Tab-separated table of C-alpha atoms and ligand atoms in Angstrom:
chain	number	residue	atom	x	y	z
Z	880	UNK	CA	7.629	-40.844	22.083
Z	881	UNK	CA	3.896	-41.440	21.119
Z	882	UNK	CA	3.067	-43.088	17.584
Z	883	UNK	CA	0.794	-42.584	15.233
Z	884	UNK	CA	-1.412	-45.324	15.045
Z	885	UNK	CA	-3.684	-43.566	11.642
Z	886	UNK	CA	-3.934	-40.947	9.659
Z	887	UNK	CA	-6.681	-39.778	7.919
Z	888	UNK	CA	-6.929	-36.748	5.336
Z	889	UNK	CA	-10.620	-35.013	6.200
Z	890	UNK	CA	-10.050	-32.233	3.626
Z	891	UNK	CA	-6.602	-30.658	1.959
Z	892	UNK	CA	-5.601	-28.894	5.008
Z	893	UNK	CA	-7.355	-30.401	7.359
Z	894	UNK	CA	-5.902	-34.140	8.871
Z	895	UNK	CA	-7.191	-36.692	11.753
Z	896	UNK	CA	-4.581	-38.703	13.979
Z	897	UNK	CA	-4.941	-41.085	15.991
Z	898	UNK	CA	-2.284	-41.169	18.586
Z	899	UNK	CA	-1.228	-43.532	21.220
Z	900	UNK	CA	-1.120	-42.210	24.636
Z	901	UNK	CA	-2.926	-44.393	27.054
Z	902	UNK	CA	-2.271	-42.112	30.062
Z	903	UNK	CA	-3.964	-39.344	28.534
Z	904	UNK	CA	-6.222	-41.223	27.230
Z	905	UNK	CA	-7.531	-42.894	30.598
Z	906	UNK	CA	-8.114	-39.424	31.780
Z	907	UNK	CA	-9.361	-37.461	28.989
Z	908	UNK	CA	-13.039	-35.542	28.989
Z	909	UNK	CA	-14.787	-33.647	26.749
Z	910	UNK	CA	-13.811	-30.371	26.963
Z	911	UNK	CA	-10.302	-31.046	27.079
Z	912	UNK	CA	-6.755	-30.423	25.075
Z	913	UNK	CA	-3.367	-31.562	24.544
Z	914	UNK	CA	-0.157	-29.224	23.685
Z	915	UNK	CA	2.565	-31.267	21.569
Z	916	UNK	CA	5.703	-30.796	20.255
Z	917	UNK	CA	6.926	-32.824	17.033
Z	918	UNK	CA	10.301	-33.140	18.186
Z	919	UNK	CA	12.021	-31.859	21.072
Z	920	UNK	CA	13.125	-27.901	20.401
Z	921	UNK	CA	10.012	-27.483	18.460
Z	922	UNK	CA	6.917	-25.329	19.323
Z	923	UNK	CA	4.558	-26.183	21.506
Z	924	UNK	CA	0.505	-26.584	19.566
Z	925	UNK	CA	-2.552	-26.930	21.471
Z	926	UNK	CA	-4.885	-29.234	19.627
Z	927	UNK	CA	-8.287	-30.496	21.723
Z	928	UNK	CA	-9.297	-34.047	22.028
Z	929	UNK	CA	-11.659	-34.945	19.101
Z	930	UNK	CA	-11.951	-38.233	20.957
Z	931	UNK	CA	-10.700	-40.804	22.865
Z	932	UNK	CA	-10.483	-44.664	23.614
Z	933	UNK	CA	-9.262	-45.632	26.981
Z	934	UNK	CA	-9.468	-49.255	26.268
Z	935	UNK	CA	-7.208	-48.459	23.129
Z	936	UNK	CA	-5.146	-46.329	24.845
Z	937	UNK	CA	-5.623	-43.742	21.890
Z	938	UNK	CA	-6.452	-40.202	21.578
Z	939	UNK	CA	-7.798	-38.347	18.743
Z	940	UNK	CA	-6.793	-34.552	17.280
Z	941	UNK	CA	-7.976	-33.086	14.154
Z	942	UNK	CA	-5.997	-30.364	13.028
Z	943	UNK	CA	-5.764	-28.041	10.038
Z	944	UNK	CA	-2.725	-26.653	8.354
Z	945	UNK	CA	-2.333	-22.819	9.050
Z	946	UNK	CA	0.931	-21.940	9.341
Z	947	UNK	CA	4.986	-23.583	9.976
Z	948	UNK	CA	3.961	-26.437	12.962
Z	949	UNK	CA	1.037	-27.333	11.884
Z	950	UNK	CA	2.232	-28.240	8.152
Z	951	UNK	CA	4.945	-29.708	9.286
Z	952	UNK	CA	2.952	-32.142	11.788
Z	953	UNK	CA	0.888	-32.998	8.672
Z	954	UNK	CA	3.762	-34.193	6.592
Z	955	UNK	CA	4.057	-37.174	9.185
Z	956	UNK	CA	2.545	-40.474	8.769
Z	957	UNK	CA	0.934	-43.745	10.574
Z	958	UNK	CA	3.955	-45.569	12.926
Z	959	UNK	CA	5.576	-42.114	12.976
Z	960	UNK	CA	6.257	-40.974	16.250
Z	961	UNK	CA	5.886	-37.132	17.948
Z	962	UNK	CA	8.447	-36.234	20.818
Z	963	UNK	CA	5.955	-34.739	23.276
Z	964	UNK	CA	2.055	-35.197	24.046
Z	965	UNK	CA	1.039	-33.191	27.178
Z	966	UNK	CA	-2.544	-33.593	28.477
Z	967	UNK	CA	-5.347	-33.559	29.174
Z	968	UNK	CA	-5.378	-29.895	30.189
Z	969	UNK	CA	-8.123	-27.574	30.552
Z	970	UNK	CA	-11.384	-27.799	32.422
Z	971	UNK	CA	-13.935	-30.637	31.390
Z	972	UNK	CA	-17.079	-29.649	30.423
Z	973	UNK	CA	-20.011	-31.435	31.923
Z	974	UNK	CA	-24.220	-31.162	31.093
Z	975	UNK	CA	-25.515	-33.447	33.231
Z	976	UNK	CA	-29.106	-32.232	33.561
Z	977	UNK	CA	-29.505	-31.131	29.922
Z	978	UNK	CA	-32.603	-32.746	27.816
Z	979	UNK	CA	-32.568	-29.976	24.484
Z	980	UNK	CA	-28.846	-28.388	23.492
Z	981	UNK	CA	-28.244	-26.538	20.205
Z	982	UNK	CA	-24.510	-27.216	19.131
Z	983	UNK	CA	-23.235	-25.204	16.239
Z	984	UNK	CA	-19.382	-25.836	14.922
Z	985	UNK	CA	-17.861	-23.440	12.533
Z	986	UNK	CA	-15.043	-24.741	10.425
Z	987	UNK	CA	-12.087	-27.244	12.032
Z	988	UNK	CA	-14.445	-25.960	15.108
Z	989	UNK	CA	-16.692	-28.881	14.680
Z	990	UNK	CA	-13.879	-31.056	15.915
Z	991	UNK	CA	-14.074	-30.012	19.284
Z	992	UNK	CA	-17.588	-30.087	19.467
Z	993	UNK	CA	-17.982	-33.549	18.534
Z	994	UNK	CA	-17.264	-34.767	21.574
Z	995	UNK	CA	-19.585	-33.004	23.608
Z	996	UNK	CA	-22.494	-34.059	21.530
Z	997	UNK	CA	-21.697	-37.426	21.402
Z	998	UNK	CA	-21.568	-36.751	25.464
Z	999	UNK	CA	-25.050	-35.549	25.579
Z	1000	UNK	CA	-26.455	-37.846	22.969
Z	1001	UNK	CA	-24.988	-41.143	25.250
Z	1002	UNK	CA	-26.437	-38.862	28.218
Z	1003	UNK	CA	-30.300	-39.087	25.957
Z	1004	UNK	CA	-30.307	-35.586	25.560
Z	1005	UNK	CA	-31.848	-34.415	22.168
Z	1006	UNK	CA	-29.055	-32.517	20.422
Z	1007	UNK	CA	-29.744	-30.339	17.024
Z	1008	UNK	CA	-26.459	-29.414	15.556
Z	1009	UNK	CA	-25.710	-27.034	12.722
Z	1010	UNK	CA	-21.988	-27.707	11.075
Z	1011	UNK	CA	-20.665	-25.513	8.415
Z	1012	UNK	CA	-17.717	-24.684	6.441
Z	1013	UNK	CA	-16.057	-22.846	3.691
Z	1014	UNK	CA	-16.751	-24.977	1.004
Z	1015	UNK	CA	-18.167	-28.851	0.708
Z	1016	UNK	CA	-14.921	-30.396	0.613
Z	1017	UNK	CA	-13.752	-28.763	3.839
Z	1018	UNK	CA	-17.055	-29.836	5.765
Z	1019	UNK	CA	-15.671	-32.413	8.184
Z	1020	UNK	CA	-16.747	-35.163	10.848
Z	1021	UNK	CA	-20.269	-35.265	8.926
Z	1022	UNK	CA	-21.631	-38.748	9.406
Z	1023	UNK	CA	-19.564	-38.770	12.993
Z	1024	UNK	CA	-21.988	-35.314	14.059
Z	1025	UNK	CA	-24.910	-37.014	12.158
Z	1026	UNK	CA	-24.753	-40.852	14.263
Z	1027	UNK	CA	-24.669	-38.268	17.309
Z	1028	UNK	CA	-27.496	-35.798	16.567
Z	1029	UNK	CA	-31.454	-35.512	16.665
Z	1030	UNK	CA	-31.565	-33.278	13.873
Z	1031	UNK	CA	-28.381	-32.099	11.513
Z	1032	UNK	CA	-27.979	-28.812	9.348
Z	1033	UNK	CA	-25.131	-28.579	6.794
Z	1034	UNK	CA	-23.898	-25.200	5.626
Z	1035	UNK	CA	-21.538	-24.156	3.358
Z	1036	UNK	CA	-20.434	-20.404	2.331
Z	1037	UNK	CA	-20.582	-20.521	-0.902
Z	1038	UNK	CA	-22.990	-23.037	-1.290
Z	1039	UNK	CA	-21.417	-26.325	-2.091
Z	1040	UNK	CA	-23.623	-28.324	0.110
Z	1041	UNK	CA	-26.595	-27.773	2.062
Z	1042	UNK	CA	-27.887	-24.173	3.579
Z	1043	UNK	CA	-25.809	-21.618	1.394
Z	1044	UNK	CA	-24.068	-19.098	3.759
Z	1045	UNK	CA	-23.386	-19.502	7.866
Z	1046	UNK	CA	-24.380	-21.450	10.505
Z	1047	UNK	CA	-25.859	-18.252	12.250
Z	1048	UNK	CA	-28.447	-18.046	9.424
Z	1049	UNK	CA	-29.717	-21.112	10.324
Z	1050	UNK	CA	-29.734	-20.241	14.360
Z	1051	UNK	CA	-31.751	-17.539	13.551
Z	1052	UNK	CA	-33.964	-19.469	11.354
Z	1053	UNK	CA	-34.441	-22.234	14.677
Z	1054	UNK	CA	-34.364	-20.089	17.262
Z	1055	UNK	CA	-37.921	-17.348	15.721
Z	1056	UNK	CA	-39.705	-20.939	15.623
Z	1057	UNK	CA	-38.250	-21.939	18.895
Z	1058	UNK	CA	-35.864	-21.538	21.667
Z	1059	UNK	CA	-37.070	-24.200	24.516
Z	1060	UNK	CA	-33.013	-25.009	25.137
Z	1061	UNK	CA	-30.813	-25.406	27.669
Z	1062	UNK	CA	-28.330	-24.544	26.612
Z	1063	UNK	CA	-26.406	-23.415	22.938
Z	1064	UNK	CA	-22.816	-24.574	22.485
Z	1065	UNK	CA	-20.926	-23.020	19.736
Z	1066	UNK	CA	-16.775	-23.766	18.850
Z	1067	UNK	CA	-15.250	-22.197	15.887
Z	1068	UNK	CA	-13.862	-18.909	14.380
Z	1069	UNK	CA	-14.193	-15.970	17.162
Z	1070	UNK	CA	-16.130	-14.269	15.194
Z	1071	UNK	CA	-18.594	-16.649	14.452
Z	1072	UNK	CA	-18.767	-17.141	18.019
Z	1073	UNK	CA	-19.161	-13.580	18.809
Z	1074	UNK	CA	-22.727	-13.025	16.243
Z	1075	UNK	CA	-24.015	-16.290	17.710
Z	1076	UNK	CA	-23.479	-15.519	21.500
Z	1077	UNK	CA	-24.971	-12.198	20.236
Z	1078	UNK	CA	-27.833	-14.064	18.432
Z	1079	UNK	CA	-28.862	-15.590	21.499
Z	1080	UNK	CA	-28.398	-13.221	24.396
Z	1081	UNK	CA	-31.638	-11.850	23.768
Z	1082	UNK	CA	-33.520	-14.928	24.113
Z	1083	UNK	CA	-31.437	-15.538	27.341
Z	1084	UNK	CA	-30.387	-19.022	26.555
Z	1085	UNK	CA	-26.942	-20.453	28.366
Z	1086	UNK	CA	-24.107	-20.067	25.192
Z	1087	UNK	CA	-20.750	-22.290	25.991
Z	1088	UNK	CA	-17.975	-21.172	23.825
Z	1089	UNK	CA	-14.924	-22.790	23.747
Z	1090	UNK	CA	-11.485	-20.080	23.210
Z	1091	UNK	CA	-8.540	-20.935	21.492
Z	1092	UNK	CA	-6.362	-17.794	22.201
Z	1093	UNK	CA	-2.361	-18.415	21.975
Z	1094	UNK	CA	-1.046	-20.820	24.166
Z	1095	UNK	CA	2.694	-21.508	25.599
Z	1096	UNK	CA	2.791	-23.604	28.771
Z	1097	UNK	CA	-1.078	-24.433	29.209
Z	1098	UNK	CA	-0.644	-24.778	32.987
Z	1099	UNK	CA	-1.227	-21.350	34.387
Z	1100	UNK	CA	1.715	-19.955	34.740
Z	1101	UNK	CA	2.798	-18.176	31.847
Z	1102	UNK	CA	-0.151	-15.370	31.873
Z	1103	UNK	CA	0.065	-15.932	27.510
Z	1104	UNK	CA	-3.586	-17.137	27.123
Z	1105	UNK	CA	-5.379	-14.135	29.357
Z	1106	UNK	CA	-9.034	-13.152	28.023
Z	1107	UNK	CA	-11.421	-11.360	29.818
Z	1108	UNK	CA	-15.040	-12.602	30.814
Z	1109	UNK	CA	-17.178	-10.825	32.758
Z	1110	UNK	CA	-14.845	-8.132	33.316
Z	1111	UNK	CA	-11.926	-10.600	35.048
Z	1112	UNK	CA	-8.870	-12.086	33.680
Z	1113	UNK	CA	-9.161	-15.806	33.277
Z	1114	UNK	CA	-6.165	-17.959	31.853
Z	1115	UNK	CA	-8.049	-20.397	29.113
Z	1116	UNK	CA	-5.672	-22.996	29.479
Z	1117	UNK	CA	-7.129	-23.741	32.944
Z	1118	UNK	CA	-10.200	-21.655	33.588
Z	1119	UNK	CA	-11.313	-22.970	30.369
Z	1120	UNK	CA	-11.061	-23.642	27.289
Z	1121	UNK	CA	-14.894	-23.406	27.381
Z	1122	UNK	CA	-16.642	-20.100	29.071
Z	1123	UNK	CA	-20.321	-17.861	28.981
Z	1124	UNK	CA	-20.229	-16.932	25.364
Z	1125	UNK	CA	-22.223	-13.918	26.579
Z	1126	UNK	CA	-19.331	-12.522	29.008
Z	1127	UNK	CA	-16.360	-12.710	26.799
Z	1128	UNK	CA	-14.659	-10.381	25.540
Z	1129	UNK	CA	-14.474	-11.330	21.430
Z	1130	UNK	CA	-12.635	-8.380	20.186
Z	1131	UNK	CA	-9.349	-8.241	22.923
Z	1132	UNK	CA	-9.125	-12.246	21.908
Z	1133	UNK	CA	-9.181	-11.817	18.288
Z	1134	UNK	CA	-6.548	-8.882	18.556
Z	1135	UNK	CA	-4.656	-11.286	20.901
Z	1136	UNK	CA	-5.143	-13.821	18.490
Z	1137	UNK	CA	-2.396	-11.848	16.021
Z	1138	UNK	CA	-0.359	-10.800	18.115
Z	1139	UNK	CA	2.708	-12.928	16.847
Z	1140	UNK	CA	1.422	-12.285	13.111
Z	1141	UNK	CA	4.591	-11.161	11.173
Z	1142	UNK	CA	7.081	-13.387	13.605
Z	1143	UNK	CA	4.174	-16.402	12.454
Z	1144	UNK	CA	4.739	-15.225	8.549
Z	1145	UNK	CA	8.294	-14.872	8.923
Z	1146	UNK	CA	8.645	-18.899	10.414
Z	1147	UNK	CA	6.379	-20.154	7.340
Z	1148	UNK	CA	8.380	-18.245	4.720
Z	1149	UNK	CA	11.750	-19.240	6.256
Z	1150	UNK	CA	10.694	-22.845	5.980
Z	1151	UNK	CA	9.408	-23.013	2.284
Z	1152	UNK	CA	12.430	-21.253	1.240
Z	1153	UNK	CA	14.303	-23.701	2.667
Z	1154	UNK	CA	11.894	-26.866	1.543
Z	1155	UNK	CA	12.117	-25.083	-2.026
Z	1156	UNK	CA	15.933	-25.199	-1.602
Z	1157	UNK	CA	15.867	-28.712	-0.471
Z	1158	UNK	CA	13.620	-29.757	-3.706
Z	1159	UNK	CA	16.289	-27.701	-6.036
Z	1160	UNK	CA	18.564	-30.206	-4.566
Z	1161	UNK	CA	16.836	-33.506	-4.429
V	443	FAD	C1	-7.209	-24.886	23.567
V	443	FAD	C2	-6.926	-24.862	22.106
V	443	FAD	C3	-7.391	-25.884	21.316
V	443	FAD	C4	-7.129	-25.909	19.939
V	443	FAD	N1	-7.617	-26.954	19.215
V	443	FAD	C5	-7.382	-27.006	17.900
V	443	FAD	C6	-7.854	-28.115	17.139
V	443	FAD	O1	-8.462	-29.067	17.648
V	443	FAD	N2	-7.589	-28.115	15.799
V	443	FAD	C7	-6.895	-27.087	15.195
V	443	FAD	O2	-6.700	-27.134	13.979
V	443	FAD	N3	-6.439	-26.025	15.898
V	443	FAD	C8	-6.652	-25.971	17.247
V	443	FAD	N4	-6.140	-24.916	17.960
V	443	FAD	C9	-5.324	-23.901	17.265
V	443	FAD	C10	-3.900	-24.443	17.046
V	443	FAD	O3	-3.233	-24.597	18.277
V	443	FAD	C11	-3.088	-23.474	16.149
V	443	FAD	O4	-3.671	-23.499	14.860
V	443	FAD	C12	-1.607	-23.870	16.024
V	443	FAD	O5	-0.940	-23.674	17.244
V	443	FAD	C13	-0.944	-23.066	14.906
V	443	FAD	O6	0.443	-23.312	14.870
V	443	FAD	P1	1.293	-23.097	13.540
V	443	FAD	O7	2.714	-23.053	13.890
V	443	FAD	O8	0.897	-24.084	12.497
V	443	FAD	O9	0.781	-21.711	12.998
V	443	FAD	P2	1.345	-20.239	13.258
V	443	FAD	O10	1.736	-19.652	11.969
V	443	FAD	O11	2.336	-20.261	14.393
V	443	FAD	O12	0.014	-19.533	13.739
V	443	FAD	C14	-1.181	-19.438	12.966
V	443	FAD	C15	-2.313	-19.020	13.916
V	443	FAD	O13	-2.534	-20.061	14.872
V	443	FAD	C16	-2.734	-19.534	16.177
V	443	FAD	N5	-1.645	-19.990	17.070
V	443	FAD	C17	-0.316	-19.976	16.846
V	443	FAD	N6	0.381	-20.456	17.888
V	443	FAD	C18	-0.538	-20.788	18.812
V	443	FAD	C19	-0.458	-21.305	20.136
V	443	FAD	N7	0.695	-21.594	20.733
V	443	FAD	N8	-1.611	-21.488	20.802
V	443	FAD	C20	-2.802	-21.213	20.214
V	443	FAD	N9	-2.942	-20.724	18.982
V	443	FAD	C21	-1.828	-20.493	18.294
V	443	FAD	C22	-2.741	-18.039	16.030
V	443	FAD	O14	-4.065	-17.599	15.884
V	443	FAD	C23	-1.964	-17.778	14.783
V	443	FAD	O15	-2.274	-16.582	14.166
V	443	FAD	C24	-6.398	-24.854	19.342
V	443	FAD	C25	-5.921	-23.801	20.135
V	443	FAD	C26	-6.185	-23.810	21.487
V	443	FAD	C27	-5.679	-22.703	22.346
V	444	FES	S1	-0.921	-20.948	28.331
V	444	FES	FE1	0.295	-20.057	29.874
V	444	FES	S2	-1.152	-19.373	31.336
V	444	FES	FE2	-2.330	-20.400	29.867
């Protein structure tokens, strides 16, 4: 059983834990994810490591509320205690010679990118980042992206807070004035992944993406998390998460991505109806 040593609400739907799992903890790298179950029976999520403190022996996962498991994992509380914490998995990503990276985090995508910049930025590399969301109140990890970055632009779609509409307007907006970088790493919605690695291809600069296509056993074996780059299958769960933004294939992974749509809608429903019939009751 791993507790939950806090809880913090970053925006309505969207909720930090810290967990404690010193094992996974003493190994984790950036780059990397953990699947968990809430209790045993339940589905398996795949949530990536915000952060980590080996000396704690904690782990960090932001996640947002989108359908049954999710909601349900954000109705629990600190010294509450999930059945199942399985990691790290994945490939760890690594920059070791960069000096200039671009990192641009759509959404609850910013998450995941956090710890890479706060990688390079311990590493001295000078980091820009662009972070956007919906709306103000769903920007998150703000000052955390802002302690770890050179330079910092805000977006926000409708214009809540700083630039007002997407993270690839500002891209474009950096990379006419310049484009001396090593590299570009962008996490968040596919297709906000998709215009940016198409944003930068002609200018030839390296774009990491990171995938987040449905996951069941995150070892390999069950063939569930297949996308194509470059032409060849690769299982995210091991080959990645993180891969050549220009080689992927965006529009197989986003139809992927729904695959389980209607069984997904059918879970949620099931479940309110039966919360709703539990509040008749209480
Ligand atoms: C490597 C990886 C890292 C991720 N990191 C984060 C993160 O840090 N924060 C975060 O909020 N989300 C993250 N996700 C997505 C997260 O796993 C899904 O939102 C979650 O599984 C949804 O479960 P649900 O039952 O609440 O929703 P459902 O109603 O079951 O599904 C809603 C949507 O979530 C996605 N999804 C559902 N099941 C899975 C699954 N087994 N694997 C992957 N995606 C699924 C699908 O796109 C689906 O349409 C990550 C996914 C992957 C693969
Ligand atoms: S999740 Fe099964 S092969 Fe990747």
């Amino acid at each position: 059983m791993f507790k939950i040593l806090k809880r913090k609400d970053l925006a309505d739907t969207i909720k930090l834990f810290e967990i404690e799992a010193p094992l996974v903890a003493k190994k984790a790298k950036p780059g990397q994810f953990v699947i968990l179950r809430i209790k045993e029976g339940g589905e398996r999520i795949p949530l990536t490591i915000a952060d980590y403190d080996g000396e704690k022996g904690s782990v960090t996962v932001i996640f947002q509320e989108v359908g049954k498991t999710t909601k349900d994992l954000g109705k629990l509380n600190e010294g509450d205690f999930i059945s199942d914490f399985i990691g790290p998995l994945g490939t760890p990503v690594e920059f070791p010679h960069h000096k200039r990276v671009l990192a641009i985090g759509g959404g609850v995508g910013v998450a995941p990118l956090y710890p890479k910049v706060k990688m390079l930025h311990n590493q001295g590399a000078e980091v820009i980042s662009i972070i956007g969301a919906k709306t103000a109140d769903m920007l998150i990890l703000e000052e955390e992206m802002k302690a770890v970055s050179d330079q910092l632009f805000i977006c926000t779609d409708d214009g809540t807070k700083g630039h007002h509409g997407f993270v690839t307007d500002v891209l474009k907006d950096i990379l006419s004035k310049d484009t001396e970088f090593d590299e570009v790493i962008a996490i968040g919605p596919p297709i906000m992944m998709k215009i940016v690695a198409n944003i930068t291809r002609p200018y030839k600069i390296p774009t990491m993406v990171s995938l987040n296509p449905i996951m069941i056993d995150g070892t390999g074996m069950c063939g569930g998390c297949r996308v194509t780059v470059g032409g060849e299958t690769k299982f995210a769960c091991v080959d990645g998460p993180a891969f050549d933004g220009h080689l992927v294939d965006f529009d197989e992974l986003m139809r992927r991505q729904t695959m389980y749509k209607s069984e997904e809608q059918k879970s949620l429903a099931l479940a309110e109806e039966r919360g709703e019939h539990k509040c008749r009751l209480d």
